PDB file of C-alpha atoms in Angstrom:
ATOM      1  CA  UNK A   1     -13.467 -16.769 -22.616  1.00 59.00           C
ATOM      2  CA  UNK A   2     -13.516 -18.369 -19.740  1.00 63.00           C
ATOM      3  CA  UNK A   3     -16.923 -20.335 -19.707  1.00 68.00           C
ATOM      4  CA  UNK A   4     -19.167 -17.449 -18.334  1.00 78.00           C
ATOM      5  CA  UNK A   5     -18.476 -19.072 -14.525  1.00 87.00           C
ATOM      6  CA  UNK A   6     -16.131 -16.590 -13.748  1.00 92.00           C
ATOM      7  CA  UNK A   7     -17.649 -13.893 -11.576  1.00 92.00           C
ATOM      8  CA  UNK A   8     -15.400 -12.024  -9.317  1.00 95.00           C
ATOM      9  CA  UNK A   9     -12.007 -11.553  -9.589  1.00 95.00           C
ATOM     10  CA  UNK A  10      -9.870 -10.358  -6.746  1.00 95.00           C
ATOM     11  CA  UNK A  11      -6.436  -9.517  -5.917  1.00 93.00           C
ATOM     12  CA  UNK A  12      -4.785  -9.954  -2.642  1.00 89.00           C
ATOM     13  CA  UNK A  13      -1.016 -10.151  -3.915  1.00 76.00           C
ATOM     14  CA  UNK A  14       1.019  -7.096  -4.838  1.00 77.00           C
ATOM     15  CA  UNK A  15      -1.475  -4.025  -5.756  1.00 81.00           C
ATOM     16  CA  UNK A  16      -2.391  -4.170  -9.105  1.00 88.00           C
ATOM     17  CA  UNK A  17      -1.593  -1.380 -11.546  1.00 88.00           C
ATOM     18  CA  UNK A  18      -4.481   0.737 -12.714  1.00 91.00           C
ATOM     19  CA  UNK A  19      -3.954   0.239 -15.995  1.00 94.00           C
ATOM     20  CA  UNK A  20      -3.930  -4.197 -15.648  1.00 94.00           C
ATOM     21  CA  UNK A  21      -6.936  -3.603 -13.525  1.00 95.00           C
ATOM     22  CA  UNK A  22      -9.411  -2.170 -15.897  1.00 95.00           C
ATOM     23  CA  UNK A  23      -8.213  -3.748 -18.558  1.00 95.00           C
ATOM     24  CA  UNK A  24      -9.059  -7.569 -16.891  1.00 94.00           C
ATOM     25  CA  UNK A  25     -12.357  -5.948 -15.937  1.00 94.00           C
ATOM     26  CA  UNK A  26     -12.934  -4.553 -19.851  1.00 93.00           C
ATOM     27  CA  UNK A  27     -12.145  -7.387 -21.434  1.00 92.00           C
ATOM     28  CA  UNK A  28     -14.246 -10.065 -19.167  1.00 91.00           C
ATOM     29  CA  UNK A  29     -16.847  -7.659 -17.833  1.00 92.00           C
ATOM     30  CA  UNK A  30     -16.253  -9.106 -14.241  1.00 93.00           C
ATOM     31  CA  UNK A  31     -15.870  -6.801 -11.206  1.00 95.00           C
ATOM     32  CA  UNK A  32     -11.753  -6.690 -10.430  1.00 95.00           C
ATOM     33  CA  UNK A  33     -11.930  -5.594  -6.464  1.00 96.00           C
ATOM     34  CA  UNK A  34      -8.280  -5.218  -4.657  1.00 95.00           C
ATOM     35  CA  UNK A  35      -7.416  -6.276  -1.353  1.00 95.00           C
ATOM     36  CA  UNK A  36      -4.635  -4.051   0.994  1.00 95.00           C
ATOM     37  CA  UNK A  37      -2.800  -5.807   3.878  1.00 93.00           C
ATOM     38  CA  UNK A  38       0.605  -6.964   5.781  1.00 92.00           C
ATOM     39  CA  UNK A  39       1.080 -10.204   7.576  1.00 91.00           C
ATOM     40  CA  UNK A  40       1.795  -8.353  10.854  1.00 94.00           C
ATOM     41  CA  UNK A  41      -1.520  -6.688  10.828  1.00 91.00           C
ATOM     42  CA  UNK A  42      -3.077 -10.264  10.514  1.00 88.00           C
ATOM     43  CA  UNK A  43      -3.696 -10.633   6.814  1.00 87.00           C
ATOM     44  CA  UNK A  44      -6.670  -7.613   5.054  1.00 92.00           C
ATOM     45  CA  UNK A  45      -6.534  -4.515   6.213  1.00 95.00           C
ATOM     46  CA  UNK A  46      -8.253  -2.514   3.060  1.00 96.00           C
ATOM     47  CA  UNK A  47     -10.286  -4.439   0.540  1.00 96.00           C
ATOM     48  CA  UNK A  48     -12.133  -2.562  -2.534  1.00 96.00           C
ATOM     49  CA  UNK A  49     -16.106  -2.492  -2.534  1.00 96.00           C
ATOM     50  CA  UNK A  50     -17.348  -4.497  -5.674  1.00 95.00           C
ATOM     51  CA  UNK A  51     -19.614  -1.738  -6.911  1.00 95.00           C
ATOM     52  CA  UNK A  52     -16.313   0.876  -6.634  1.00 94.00           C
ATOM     53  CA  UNK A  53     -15.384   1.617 -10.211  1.00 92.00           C
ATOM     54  CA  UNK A  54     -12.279   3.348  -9.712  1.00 94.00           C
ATOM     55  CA  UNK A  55      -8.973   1.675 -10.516  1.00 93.00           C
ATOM     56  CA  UNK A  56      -6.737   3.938  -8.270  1.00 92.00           C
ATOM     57  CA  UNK A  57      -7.199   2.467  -4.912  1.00 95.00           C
ATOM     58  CA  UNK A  58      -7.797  -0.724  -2.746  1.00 95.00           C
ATOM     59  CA  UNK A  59     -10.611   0.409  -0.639  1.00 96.00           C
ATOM     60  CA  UNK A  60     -11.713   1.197   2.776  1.00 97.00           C
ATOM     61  CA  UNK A  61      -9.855   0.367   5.426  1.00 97.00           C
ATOM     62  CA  UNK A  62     -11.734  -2.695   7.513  1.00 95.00           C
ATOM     63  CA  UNK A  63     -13.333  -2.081  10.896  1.00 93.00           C
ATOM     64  CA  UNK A  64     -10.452  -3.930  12.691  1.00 90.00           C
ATOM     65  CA  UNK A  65      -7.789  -1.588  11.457  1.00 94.00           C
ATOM     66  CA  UNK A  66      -7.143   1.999  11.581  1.00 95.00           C
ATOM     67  CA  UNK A  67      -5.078   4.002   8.826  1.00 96.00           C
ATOM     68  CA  UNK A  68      -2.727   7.256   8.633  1.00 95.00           C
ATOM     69  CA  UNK A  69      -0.060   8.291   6.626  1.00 95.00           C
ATOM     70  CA  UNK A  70       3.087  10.245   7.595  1.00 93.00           C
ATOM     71  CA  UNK A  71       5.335  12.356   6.233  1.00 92.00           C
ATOM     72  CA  UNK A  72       7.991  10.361   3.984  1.00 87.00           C
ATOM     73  CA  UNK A  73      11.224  12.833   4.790  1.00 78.00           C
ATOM     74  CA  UNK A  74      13.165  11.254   2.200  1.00 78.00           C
ATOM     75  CA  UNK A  75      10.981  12.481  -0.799  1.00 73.00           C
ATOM     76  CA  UNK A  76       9.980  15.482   0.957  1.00 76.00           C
ATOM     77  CA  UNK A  77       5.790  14.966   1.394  1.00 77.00           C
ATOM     78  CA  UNK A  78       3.532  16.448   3.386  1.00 84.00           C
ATOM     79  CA  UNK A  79       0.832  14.570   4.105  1.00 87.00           C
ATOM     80  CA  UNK A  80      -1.454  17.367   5.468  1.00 84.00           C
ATOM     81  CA  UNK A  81      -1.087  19.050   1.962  1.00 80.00           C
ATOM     82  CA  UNK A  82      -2.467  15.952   0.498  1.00 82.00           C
ATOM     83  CA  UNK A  83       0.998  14.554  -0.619  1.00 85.00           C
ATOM     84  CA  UNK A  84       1.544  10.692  -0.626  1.00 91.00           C
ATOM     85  CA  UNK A  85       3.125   9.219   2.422  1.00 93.00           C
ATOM     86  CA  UNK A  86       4.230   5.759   4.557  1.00 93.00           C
ATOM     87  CA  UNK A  87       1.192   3.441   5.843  1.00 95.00           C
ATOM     88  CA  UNK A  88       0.895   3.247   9.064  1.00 96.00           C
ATOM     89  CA  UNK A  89      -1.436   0.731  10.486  1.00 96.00           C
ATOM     90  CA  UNK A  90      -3.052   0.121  13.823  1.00 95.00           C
ATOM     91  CA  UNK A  91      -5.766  -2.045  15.226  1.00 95.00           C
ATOM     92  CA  UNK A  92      -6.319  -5.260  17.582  1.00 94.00           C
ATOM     93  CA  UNK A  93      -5.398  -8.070  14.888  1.00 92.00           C
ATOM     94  CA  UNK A  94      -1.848  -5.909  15.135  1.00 94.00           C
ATOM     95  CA  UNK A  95       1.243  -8.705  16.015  1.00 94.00           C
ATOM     96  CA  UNK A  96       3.262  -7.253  19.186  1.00 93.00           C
ATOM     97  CA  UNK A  97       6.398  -8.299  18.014  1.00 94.00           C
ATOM     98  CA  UNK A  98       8.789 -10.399  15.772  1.00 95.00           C
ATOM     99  CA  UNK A  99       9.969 -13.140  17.258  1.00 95.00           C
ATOM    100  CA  UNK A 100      13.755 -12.396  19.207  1.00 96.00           C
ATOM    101  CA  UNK A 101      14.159  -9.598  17.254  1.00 96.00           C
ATOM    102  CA  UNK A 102      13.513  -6.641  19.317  1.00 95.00           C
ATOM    103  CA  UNK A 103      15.798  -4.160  17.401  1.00 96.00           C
ATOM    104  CA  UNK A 104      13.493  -5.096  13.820  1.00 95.00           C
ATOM    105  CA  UNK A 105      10.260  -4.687  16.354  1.00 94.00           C
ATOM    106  CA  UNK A 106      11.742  -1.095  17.834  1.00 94.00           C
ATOM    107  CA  UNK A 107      12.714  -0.135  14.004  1.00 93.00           C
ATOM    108  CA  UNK A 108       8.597  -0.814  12.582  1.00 94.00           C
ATOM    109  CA  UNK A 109       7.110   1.142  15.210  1.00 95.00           C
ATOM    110  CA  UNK A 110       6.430   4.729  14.691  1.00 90.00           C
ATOM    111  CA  UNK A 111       4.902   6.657  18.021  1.00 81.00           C
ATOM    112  CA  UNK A 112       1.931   5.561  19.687  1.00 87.00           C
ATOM    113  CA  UNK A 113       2.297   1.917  18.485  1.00 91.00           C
ATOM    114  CA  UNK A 114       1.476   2.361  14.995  1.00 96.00           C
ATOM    115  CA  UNK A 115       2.911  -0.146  12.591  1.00 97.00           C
ATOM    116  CA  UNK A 116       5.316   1.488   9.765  1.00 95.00           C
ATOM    117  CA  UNK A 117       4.303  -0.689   6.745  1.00 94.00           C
ATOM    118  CA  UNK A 118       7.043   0.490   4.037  1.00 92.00           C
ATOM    119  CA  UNK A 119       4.133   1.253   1.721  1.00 93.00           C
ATOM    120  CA  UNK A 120       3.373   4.737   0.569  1.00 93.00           C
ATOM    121  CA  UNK A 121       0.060   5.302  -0.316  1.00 94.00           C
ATOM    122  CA  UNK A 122      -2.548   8.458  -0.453  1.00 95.00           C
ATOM    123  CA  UNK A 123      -5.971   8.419   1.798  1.00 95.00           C
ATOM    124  CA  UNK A 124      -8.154   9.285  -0.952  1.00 94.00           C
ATOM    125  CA  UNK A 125     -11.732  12.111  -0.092  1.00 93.00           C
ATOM    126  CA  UNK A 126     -13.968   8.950  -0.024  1.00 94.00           C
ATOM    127  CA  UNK A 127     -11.805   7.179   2.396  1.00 94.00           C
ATOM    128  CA  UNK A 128      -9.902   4.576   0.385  1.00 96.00           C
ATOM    129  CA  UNK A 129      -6.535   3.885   0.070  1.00 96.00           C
ATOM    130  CA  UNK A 130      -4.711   4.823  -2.478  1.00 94.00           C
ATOM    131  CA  UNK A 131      -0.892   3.168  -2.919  1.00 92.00           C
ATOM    132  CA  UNK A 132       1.657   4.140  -4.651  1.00 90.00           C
ATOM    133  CA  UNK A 133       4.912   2.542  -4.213  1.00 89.00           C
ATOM    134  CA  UNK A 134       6.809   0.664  -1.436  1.00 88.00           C
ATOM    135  CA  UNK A 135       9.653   2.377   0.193  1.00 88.00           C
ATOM    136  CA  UNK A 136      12.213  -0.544  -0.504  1.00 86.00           C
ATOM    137  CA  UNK A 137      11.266   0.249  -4.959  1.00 86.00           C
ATOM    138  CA  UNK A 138      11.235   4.106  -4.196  1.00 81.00           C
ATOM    139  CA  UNK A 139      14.727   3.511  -2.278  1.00 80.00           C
ATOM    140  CA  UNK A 140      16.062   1.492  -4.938  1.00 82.00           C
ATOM    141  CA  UNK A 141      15.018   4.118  -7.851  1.00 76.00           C
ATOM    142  CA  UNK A 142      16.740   6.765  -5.783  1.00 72.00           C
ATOM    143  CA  UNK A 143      20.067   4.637  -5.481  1.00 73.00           C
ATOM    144  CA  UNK A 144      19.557   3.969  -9.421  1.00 72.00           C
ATOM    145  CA  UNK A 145      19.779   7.379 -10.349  1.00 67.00           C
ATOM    146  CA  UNK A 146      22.624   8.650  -8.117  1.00 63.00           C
ATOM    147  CA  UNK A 147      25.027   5.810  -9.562  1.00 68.00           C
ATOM    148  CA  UNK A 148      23.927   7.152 -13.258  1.00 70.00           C
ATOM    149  CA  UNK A 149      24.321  10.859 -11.945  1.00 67.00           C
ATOM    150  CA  UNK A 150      20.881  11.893 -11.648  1.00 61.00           C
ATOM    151  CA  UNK A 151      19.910  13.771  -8.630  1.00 56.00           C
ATOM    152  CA  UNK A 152      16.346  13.556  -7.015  1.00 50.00           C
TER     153      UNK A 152
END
């Protein structure tokens, strides 16, 4: 199909959906690896081992960045149960600031200097990532289903 150069395929854009992701890796019998990150952490900050078979996360996180999850109030998680919760990010590639916005800067930061990515994700037993949603998709979901009467 595509002149048996192709070797490695890998995604750096929006996560890929499980389903997309082993089906490019069925049909051209390439490894399909995922990479995790946000432009204020300075670019990767997860990226999926080539030998990982699994199509539910998008690795480990690298050695310059550190990973937790918190609580997500609005859908009610719990992240020490397990649950699914926001990204946080921390490490030395981490941007300080954005530029004359100091309210947007104060707003990202969740205590100790940890970045608040707007992604909710899961830290899988094996240490990968795991993500599941942004906040801004979940959010607008939420506001779908009040205008039509539904309730979450």
């Amino acid at each position: 199909m595509v002149g048996g150069r192709l070797r490695l395929i890998i995604s750096t854009s929006r996560y890929l959906n499980p389903q997309i992701q082993h089906n490019i890796r069925t049909i051209l019998q390439i490894p399909v690896i995922q990479m995790y990150g946000v432009t204020e952490a300075g670019g990767i900050c997860c990226i999926q081992n080539i030998n990982d078979k699994d199509v539910m996360n998008v690795g480990a996180p690298t050695t310059s960045c550190e990973i937790r999850l918190r609580n997500f109030v609005i859908a009610n998680t719990n992240v020490n149960s397990g649950e699914q919760g926001e990204i946080l990010i921390k490490g030395p590639s981490l941007f300080k600031c954005y530029h004359k916005n100091e309210d947007l800067t104060r707003k990202s930061f969740a205590e100790d200097q940890w970045f608040a990515t707007g992604d909710l994700g899961k830290i899988n037993t094996n240490g990968t990532v795991q993500i599941i949603d942004t906040i801004m998709d979940f959010n607008k979901r939420r506001q779908d289903r009040f205008e039509r009467g539904y309730y979450i």
